[in-house]
mmCIF file of C-alpha atoms in Angstrom:
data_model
loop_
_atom_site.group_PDB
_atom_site.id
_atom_site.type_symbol
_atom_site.label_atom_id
_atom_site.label_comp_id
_atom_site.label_asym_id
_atom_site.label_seq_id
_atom_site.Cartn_x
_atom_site.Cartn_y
_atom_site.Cartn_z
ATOM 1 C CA UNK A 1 -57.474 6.527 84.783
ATOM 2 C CA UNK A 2 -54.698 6.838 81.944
ATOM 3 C CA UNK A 3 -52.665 10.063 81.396
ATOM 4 C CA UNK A 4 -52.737 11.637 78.275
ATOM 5 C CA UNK A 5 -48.867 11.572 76.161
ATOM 6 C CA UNK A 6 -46.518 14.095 77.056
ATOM 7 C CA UNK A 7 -46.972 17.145 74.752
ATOM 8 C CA UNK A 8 -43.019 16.088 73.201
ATOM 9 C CA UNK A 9 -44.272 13.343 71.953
ATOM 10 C CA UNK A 10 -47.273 14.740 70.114
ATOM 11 C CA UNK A 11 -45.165 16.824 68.591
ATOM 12 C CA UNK A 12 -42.606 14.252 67.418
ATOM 13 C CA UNK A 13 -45.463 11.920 65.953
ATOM 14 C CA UNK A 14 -46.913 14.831 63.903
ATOM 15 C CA UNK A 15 -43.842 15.899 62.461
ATOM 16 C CA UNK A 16 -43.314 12.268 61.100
ATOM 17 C CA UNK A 17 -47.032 12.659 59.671
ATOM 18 C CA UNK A 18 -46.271 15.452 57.909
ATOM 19 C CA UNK A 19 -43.084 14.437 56.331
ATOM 20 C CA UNK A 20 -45.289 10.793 54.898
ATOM 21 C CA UNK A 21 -47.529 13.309 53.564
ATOM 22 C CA UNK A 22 -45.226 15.783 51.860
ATOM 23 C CA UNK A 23 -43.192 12.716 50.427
ATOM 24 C CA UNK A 24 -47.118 11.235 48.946
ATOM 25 C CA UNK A 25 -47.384 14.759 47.428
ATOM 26 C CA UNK A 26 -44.049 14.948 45.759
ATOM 27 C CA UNK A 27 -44.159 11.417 44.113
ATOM 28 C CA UNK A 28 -47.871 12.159 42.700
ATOM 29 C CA UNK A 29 -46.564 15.431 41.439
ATOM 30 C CA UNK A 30 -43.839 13.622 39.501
ATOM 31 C CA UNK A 31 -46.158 10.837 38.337
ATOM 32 C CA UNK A 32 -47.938 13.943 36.786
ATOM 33 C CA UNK A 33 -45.292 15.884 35.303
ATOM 34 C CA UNK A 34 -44.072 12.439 33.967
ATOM 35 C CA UNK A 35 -47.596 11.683 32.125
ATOM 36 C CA UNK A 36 -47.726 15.459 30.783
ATOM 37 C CA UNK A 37 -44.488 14.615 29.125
ATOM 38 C CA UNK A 38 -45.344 11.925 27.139
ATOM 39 C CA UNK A 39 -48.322 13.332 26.732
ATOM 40 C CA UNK A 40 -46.592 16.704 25.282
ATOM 41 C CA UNK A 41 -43.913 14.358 23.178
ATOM 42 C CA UNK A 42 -46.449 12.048 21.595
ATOM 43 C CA UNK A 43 -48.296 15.321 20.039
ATOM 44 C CA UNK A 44 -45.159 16.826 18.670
ATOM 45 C CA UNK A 45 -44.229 13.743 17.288
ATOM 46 C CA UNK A 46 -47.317 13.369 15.356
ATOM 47 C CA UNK A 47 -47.083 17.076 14.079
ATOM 48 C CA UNK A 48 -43.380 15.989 13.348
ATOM 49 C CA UNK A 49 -44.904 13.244 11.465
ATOM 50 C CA UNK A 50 -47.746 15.090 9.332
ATOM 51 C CA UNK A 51 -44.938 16.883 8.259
ATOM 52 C CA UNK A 52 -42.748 14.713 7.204
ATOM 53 C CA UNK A 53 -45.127 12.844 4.999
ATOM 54 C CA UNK A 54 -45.839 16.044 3.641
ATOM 55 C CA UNK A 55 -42.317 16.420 2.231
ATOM 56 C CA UNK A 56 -41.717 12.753 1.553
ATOM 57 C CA UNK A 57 -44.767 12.655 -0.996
ATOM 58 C CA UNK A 58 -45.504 9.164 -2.278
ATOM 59 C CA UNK A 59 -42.066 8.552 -3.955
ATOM 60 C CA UNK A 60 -41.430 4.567 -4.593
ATOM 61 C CA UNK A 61 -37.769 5.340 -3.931
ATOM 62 C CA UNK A 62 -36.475 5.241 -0.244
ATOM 63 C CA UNK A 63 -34.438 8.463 0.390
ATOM 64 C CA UNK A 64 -31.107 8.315 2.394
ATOM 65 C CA UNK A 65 -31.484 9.065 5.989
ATOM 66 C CA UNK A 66 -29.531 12.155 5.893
ATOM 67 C CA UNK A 67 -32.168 13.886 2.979
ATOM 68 C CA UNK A 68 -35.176 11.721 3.612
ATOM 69 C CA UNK A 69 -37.608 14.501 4.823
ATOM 70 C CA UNK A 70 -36.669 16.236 1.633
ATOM 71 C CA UNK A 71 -38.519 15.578 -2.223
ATOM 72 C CA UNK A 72 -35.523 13.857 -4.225
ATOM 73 C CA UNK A 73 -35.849 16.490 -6.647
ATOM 74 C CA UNK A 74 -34.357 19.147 -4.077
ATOM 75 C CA UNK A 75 -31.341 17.218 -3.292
ATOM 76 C CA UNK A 76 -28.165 19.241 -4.028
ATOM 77 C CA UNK A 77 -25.190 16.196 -3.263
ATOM 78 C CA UNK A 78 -22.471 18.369 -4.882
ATOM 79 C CA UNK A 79 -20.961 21.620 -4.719
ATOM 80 C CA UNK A 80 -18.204 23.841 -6.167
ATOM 81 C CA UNK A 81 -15.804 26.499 -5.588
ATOM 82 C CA UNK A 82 -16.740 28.936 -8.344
ATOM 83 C CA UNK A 83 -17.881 32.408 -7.493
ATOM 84 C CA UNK A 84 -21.279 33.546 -8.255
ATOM 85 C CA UNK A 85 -22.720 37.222 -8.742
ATOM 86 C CA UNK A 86 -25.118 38.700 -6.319
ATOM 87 C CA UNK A 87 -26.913 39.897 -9.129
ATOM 88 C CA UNK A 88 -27.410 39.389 -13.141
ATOM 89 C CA UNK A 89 -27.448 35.890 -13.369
ATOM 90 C CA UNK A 90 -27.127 35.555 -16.289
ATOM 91 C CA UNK A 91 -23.840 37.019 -17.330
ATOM 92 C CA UNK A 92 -22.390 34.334 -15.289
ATOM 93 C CA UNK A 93 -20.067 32.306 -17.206
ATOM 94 C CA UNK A 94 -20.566 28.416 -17.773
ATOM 95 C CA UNK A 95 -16.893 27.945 -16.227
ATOM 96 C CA UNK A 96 -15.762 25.505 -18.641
ATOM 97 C CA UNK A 97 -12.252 25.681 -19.941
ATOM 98 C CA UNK A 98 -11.444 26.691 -23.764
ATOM 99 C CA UNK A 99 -11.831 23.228 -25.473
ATOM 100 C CA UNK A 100 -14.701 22.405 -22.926
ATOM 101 C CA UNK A 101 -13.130 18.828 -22.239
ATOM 102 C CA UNK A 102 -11.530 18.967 -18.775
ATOM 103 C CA UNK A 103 -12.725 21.114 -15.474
ATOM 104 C CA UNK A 104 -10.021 21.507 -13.279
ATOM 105 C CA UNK A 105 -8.381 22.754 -9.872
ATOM 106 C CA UNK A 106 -5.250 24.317 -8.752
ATOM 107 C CA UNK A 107 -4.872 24.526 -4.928
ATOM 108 C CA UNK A 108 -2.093 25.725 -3.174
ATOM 109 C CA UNK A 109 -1.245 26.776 0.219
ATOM 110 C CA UNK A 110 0.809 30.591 -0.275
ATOM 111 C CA UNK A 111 2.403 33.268 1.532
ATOM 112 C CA UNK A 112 3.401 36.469 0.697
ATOM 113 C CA UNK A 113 6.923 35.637 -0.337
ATOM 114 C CA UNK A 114 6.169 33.952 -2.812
ATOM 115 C CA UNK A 115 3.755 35.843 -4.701
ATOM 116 C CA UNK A 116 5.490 36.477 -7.474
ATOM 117 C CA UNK A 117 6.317 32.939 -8.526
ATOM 118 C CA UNK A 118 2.040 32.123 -7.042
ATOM 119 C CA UNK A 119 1.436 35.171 -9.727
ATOM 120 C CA UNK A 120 2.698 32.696 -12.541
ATOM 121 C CA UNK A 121 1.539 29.587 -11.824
ATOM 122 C CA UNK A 122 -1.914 31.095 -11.216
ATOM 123 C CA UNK A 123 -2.369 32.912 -14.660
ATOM 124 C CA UNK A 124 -1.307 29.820 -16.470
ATOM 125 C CA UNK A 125 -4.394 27.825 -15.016
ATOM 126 C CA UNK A 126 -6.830 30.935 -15.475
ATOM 127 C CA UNK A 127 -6.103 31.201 -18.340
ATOM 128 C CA UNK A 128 -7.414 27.633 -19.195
ATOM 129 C CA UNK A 129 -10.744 28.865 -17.323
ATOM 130 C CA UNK A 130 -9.665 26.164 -14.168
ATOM 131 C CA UNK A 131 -10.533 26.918 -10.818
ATOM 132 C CA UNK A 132 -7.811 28.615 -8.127
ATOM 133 C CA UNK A 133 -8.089 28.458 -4.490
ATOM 134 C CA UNK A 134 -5.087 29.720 -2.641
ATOM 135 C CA UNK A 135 -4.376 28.600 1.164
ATOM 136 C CA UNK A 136 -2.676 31.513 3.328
ATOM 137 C CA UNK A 137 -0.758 30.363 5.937
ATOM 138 C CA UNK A 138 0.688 33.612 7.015
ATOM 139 C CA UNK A 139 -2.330 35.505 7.598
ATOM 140 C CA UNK A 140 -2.108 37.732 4.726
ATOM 141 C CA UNK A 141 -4.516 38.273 2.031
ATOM 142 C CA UNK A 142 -4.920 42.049 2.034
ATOM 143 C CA UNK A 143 -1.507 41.844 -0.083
ATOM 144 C CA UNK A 144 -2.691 39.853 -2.968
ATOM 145 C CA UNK A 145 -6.060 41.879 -4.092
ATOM 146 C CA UNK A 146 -4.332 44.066 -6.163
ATOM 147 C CA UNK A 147 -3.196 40.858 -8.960
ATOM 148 C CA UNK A 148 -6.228 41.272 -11.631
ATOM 149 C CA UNK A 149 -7.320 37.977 -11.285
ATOM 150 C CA UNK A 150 -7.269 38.073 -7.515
ATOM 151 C CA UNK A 151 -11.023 38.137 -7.295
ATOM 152 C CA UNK A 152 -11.062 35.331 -9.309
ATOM 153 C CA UNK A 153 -9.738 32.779 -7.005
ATOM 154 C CA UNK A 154 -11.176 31.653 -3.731
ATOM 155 C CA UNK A 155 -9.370 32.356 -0.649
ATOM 156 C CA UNK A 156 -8.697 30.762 2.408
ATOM 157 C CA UNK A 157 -6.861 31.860 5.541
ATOM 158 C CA UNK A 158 -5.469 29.904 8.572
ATOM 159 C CA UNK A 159 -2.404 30.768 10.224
ATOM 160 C CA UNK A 160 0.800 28.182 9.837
ATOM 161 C CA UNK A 161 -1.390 25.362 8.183
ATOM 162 C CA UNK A 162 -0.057 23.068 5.401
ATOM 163 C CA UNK A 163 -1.763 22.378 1.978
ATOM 164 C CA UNK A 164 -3.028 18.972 3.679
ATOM 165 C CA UNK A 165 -4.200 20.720 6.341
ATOM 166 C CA UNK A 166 -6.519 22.732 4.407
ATOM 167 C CA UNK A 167 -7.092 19.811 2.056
ATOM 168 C CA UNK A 168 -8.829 18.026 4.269
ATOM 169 C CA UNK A 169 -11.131 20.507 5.796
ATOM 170 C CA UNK A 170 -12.006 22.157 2.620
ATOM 171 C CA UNK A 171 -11.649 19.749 -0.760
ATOM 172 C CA UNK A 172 -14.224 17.065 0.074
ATOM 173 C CA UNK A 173 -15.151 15.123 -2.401
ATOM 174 C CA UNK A 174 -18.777 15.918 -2.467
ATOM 175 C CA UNK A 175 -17.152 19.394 -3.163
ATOM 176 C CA UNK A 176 -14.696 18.372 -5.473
ATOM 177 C CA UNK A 177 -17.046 16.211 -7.520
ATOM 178 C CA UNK A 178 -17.528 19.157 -10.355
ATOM 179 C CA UNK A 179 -13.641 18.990 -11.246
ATOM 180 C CA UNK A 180 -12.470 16.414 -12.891
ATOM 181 C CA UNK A 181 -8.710 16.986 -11.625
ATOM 182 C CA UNK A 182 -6.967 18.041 -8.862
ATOM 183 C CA UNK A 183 -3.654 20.174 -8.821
ATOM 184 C CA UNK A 184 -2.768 20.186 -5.271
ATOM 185 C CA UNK A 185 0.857 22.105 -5.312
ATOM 186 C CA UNK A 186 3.499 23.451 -3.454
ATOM 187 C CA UNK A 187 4.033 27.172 -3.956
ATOM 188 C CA UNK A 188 7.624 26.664 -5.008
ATOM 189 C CA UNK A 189 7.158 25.522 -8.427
ATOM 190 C CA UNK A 190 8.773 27.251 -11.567
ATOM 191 C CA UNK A 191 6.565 26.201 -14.618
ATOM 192 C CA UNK A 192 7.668 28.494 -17.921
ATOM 193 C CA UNK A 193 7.442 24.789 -19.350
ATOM 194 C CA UNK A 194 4.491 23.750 -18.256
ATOM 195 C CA UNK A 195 1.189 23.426 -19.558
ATOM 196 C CA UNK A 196 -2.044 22.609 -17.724
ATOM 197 C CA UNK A 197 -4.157 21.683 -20.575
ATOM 198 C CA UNK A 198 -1.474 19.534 -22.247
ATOM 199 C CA UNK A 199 -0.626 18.289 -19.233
ATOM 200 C CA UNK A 200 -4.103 17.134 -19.004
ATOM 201 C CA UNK A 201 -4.809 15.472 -22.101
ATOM 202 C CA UNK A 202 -1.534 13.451 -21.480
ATOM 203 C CA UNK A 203 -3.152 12.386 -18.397
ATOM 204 C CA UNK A 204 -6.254 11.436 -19.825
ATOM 205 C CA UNK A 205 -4.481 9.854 -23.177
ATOM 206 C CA UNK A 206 -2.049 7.790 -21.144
ATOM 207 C CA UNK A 207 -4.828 6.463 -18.596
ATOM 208 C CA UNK A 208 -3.269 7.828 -15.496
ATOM 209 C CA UNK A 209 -5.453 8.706 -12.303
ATOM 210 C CA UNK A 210 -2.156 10.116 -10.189
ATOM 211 C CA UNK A 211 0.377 11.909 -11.400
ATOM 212 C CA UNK A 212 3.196 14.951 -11.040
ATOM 213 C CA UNK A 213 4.603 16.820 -13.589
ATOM 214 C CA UNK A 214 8.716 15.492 -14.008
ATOM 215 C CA UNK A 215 11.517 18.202 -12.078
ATOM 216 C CA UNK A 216 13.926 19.665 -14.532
ATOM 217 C CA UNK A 217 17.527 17.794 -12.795
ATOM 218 C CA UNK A 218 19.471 21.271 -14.162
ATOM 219 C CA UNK A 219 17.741 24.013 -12.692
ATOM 220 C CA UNK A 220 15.769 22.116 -9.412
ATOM 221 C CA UNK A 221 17.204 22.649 -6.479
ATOM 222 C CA UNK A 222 15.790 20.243 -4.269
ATOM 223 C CA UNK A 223 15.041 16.511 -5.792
ATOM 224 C CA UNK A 224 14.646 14.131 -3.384
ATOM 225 C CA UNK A 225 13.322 11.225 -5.593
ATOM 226 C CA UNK A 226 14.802 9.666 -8.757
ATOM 227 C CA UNK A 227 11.467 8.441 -9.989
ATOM 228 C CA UNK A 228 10.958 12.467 -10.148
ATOM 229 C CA UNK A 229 13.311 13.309 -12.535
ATOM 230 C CA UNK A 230 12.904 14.661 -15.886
ATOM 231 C CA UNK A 231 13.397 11.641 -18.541
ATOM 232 C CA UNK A 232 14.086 13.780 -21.769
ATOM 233 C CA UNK A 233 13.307 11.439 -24.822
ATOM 234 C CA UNK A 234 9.424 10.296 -22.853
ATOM 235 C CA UNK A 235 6.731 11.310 -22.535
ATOM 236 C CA UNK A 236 5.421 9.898 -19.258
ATOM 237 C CA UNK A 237 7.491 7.243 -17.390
ATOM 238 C CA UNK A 238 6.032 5.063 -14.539
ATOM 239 C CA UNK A 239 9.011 3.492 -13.140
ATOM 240 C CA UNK A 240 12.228 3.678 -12.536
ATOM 241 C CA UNK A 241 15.838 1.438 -12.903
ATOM 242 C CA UNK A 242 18.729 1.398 -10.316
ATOM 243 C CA UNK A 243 20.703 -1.688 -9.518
ATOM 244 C CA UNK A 244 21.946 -0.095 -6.154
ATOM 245 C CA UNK A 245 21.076 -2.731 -3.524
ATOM 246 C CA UNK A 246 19.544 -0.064 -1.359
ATOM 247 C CA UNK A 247 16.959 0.622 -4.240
ATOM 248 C CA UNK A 248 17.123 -2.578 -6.860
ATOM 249 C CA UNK A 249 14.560 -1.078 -8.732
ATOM 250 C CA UNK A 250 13.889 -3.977 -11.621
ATOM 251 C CA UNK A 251 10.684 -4.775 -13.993
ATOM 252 C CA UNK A 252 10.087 -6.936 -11.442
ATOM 253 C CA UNK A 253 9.405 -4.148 -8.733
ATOM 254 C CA UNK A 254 5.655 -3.718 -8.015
ATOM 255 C CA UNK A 255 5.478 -0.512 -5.865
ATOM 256 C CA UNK A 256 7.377 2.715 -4.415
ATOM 257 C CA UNK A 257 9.618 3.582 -4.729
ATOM 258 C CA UNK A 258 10.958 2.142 -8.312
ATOM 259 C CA UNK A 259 6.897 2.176 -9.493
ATOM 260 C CA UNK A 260 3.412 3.405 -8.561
ATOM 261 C CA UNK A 261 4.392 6.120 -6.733
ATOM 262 C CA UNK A 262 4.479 10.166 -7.222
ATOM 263 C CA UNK A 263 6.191 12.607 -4.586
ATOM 264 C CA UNK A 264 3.868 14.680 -2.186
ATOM 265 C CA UNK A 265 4.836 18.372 -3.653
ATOM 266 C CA UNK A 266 2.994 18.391 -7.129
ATOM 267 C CA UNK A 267 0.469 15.427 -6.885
ATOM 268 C CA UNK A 268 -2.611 15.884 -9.753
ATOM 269 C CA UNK A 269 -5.390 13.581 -8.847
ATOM 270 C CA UNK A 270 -8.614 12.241 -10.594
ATOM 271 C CA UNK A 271 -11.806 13.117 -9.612
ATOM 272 C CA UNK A 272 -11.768 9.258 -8.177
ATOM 273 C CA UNK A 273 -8.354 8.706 -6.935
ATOM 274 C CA UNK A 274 -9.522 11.959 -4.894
ATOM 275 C CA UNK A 275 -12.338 10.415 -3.371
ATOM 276 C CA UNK A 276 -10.005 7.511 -2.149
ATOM 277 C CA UNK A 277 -7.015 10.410 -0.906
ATOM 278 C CA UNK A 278 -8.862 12.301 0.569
ATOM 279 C CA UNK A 279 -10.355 9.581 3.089
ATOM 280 C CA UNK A 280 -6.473 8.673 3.306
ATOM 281 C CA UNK A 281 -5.199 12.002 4.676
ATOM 282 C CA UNK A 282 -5.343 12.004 8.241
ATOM 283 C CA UNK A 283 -7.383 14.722 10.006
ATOM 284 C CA UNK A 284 -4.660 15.310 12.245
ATOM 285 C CA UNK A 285 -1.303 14.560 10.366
ATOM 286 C CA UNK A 286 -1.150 17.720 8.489
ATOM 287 C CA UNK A 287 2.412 17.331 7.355
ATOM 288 C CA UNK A 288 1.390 14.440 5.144
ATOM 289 C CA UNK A 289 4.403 12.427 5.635
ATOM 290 C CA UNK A 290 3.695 9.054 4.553
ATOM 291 C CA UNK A 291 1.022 9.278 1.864
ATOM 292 C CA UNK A 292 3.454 9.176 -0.989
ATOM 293 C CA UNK A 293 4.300 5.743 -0.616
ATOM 294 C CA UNK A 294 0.563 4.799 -0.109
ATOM 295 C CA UNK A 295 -1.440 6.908 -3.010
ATOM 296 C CA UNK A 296 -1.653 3.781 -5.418
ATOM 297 C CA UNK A 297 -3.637 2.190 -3.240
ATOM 298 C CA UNK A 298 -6.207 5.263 -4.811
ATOM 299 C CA UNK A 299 -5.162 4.773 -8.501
ATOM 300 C CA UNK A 300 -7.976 2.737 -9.175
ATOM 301 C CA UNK A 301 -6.556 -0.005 -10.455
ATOM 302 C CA UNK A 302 -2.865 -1.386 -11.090
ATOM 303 C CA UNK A 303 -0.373 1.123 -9.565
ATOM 304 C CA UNK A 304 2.550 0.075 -11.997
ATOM 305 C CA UNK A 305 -0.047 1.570 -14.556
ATOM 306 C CA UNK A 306 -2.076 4.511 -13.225
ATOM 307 C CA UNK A 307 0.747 6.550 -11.598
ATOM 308 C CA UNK A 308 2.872 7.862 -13.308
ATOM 309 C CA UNK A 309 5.133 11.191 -13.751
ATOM 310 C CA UNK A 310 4.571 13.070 -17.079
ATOM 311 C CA UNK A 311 7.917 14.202 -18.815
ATOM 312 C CA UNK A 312 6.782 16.275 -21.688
ATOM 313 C CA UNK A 313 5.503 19.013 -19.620
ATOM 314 C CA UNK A 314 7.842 19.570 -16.392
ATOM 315 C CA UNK A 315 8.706 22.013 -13.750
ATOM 316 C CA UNK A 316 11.414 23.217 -11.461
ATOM 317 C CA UNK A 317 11.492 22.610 -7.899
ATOM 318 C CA UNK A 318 13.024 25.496 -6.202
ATOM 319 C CA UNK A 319 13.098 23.966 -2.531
ATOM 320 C CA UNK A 320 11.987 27.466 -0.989
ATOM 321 C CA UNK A 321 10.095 26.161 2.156
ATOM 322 C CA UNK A 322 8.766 29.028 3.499
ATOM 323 C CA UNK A 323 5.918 27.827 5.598
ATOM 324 C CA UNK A 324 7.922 28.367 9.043
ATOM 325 C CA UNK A 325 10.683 30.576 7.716
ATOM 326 C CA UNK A 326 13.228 30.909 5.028
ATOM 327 C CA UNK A 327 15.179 28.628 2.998
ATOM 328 C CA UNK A 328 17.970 27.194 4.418
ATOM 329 C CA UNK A 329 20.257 28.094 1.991
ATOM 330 C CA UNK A 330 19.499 31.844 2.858
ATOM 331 C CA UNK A 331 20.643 33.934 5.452
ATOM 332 C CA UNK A 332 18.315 33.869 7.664
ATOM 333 C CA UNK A 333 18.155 34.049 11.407
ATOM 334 C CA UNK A 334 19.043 31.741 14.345
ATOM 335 C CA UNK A 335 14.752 32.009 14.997
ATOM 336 C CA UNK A 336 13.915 30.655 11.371
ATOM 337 C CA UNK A 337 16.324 27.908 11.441
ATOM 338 C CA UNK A 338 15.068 26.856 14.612
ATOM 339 C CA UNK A 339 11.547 26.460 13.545
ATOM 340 C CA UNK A 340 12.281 24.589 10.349
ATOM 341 C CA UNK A 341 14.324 22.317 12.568
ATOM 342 C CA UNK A 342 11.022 22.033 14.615
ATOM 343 C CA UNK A 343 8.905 21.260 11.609
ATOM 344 C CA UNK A 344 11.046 18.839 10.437
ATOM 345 C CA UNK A 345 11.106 16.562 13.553
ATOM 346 C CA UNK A 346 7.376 17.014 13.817
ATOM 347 C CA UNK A 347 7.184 15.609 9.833
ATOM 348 C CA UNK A 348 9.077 12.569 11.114
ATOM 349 C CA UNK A 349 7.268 11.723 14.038
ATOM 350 C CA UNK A 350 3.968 12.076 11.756
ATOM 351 C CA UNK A 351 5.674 9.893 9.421
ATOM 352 C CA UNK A 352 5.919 7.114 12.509
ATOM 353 C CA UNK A 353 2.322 7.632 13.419
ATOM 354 C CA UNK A 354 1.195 6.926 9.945
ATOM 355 C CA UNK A 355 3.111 3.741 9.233
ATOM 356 C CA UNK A 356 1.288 2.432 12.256
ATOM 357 C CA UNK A 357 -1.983 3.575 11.633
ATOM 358 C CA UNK A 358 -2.268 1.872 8.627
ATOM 359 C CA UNK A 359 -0.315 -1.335 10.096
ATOM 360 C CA UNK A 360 -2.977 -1.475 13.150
ATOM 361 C CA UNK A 361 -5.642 -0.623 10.351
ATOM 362 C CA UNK A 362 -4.241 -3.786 7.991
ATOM 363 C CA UNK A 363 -4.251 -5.728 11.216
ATOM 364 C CA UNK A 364 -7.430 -5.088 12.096
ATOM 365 C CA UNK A 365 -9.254 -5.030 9.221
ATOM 366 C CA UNK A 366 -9.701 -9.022 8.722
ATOM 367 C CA UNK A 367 -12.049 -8.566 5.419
ATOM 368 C CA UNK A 368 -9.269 -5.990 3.477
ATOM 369 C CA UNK A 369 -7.067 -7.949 1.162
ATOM 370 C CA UNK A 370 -4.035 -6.344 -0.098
ATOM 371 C CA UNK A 371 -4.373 -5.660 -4.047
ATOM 372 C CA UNK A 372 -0.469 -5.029 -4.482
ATOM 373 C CA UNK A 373 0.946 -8.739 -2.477
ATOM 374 C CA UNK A 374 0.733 -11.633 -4.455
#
């Protein structure tokens, strides 16, 4: 006669049962929840779809992939930095400068100090009917509205940012495409001789796609370049002569800094050299070191011939840098000389980091050919 199992052992079999089943019921619930899924995904993607051929239409032409559930008609690729009224439409003005031939922008990054000397550079572009957009560094814009053409300008605020800084976040080109130049300045400029319009048409006349306007050698304080200089009996020059061996700057010389080459504090661009800078400016280098001696690679076309620095119509450097204190000529405290000191050593380890950028870029890069070697 056989003995039925101990009760412990019942117990231990069933619990093992139970767990198999449990296990069965878990993967058959997520077998389930799988299929419902797909199930749920395939019928929003055919809504997705209905719709989308709704908007495409039957057009021939295949749209980009960015705009392509959008009618081409719809497509806005460009915008600009003029101000529009919330209402009456139609007083708005056409925003085209007196003789109608050139639409233009003056950006500069500002601070309060110099206001007074932002005051007159900024009339002598509105004036023309070009576009203003002021970058403020210190925070302060409160202390501008009351200049009458204050709500005339656009303005931008980011605390202890330079000009490239803001350049690259907010002059795209896509942006930028409605202006046919691009001022962007220094705040430090003195220009009672200086003339955006004529400056312009010189531009335009001589073929130039990157310029600056020349620095008056009496009354600048702070020239760094001879190729800047002021040459009196020209109207533009594009390159310079000095037999010093550390310069031997000849007709022979094909690139900075005897030719092709304008200094980083007054650059004017072309609505196509822009397109090319602006990709050249590095997202995080905002002290732009470096870019001077690589902007003809943007002139589109021969350096020796599309940079150039225009004579007739010059300004004064006045070497105030005030982003990050006073001048150093000034009185100032222990604190502000300090932080230019800071600045500075920051601008020349930016300067390092873009020489090798574009060195690893050259390097890797097999297809790019360099226009400006022989």
């Amino acid at each position: 006669m056989k003995h039925p199992p101990p009760p412990r052992r019942c117990g231990v079999v069933a619990a093992v049962v139970a767990l198999v089943l449990l296990a069965c019921l878990q993967i058959q619930y997520h077998h389930l929840k799988v299929d419902l899924g797909k199930a749920g995904f395939a019928s929003a993607t055919q809504d997705n779809s209905n719709r989308n051929r709704i908007h495409l239409g039957t057009s021939s032409k295949p749209a980009t992939a960015t705009t392509n559930s959008l009618p081409r008609g719809i497509v806005e690729r460009h915008s600009d930095m003029y101000l529009r009224p919330l209402w009456d439409d139609s007083a708005a003005t056409t925003h085209k400068n007196k003789n109608g031939d050139h639409n233009a922008l003056l950006a500069m990054a500002v601070g309060i100090s110099q206001i007074k000397n932002v005051d007159t550079m900024a009339r002598k572009f509105l004036k023309e009917n070009y576009a203003v957009m002021l970058f403020h560094y210190d925070g302060n814009v409160d202390g501008w509205h009351h200049l009458e053409w204050s709500d005339k300008a656009i303005h931008i605020l980011a605390h202890n940012q330079t000009k490239w800084w803001f350049a690259k976040r907010f002059l795209h080109p896509d942006v930028m495409a409605i202006y046919d130049f691009i001022f962007l300045w220094d705040e430090d400029l003195g220009v009672e001789n200086f003339n955006p319009r004529r400056y312009l048409d010189i531009m335009v006349s001589e073929g130039l796609e990157i310029t600056q306007p020349a620095l008056d050698p009496d009354l600048s304080t702070d020239i760094h370049h001879r190729i800047t200089i002021r040459n009196k009996i020209t109207k533009v020059h594009r390159r310079i002569y000095d037999n010093r061996p550390s310069m031997n700057c000849s007709d022979e010389s094909k690139g900075p800094p005897c030719t092709g080459w304008v200094e980083g504090m007054a650059p004017v661009f072309s609505r196509t050299a822009w397109k090319c800078v602006w990709h050249l400016i590095q997202n995080d280098l905002i002290h732009g070191w470096g870019l001077d001696m690589k902007l003809g690679y943007c002139a589109q076309g021969d350096r020796t011939e599309k940079v150039g620095v225009i004579d007739s119509e010059y300004v004064v450097h006045q070497g105030i840098p005030s982003l990050g204190g006073p001048s150093l000529s000034s009185k100032t405290p222990r604190r502000s000389l300090d932080l230019r000191t800071h600045i500075r050593r920051q601008s020349s380890a930016e300067l390092e980091k873009f020489k090798e950028r574009w060195d690893r870029a050259v390097r890797e890069d097999e297809g790019w050919r360099d226009p400006f070697e022989s």
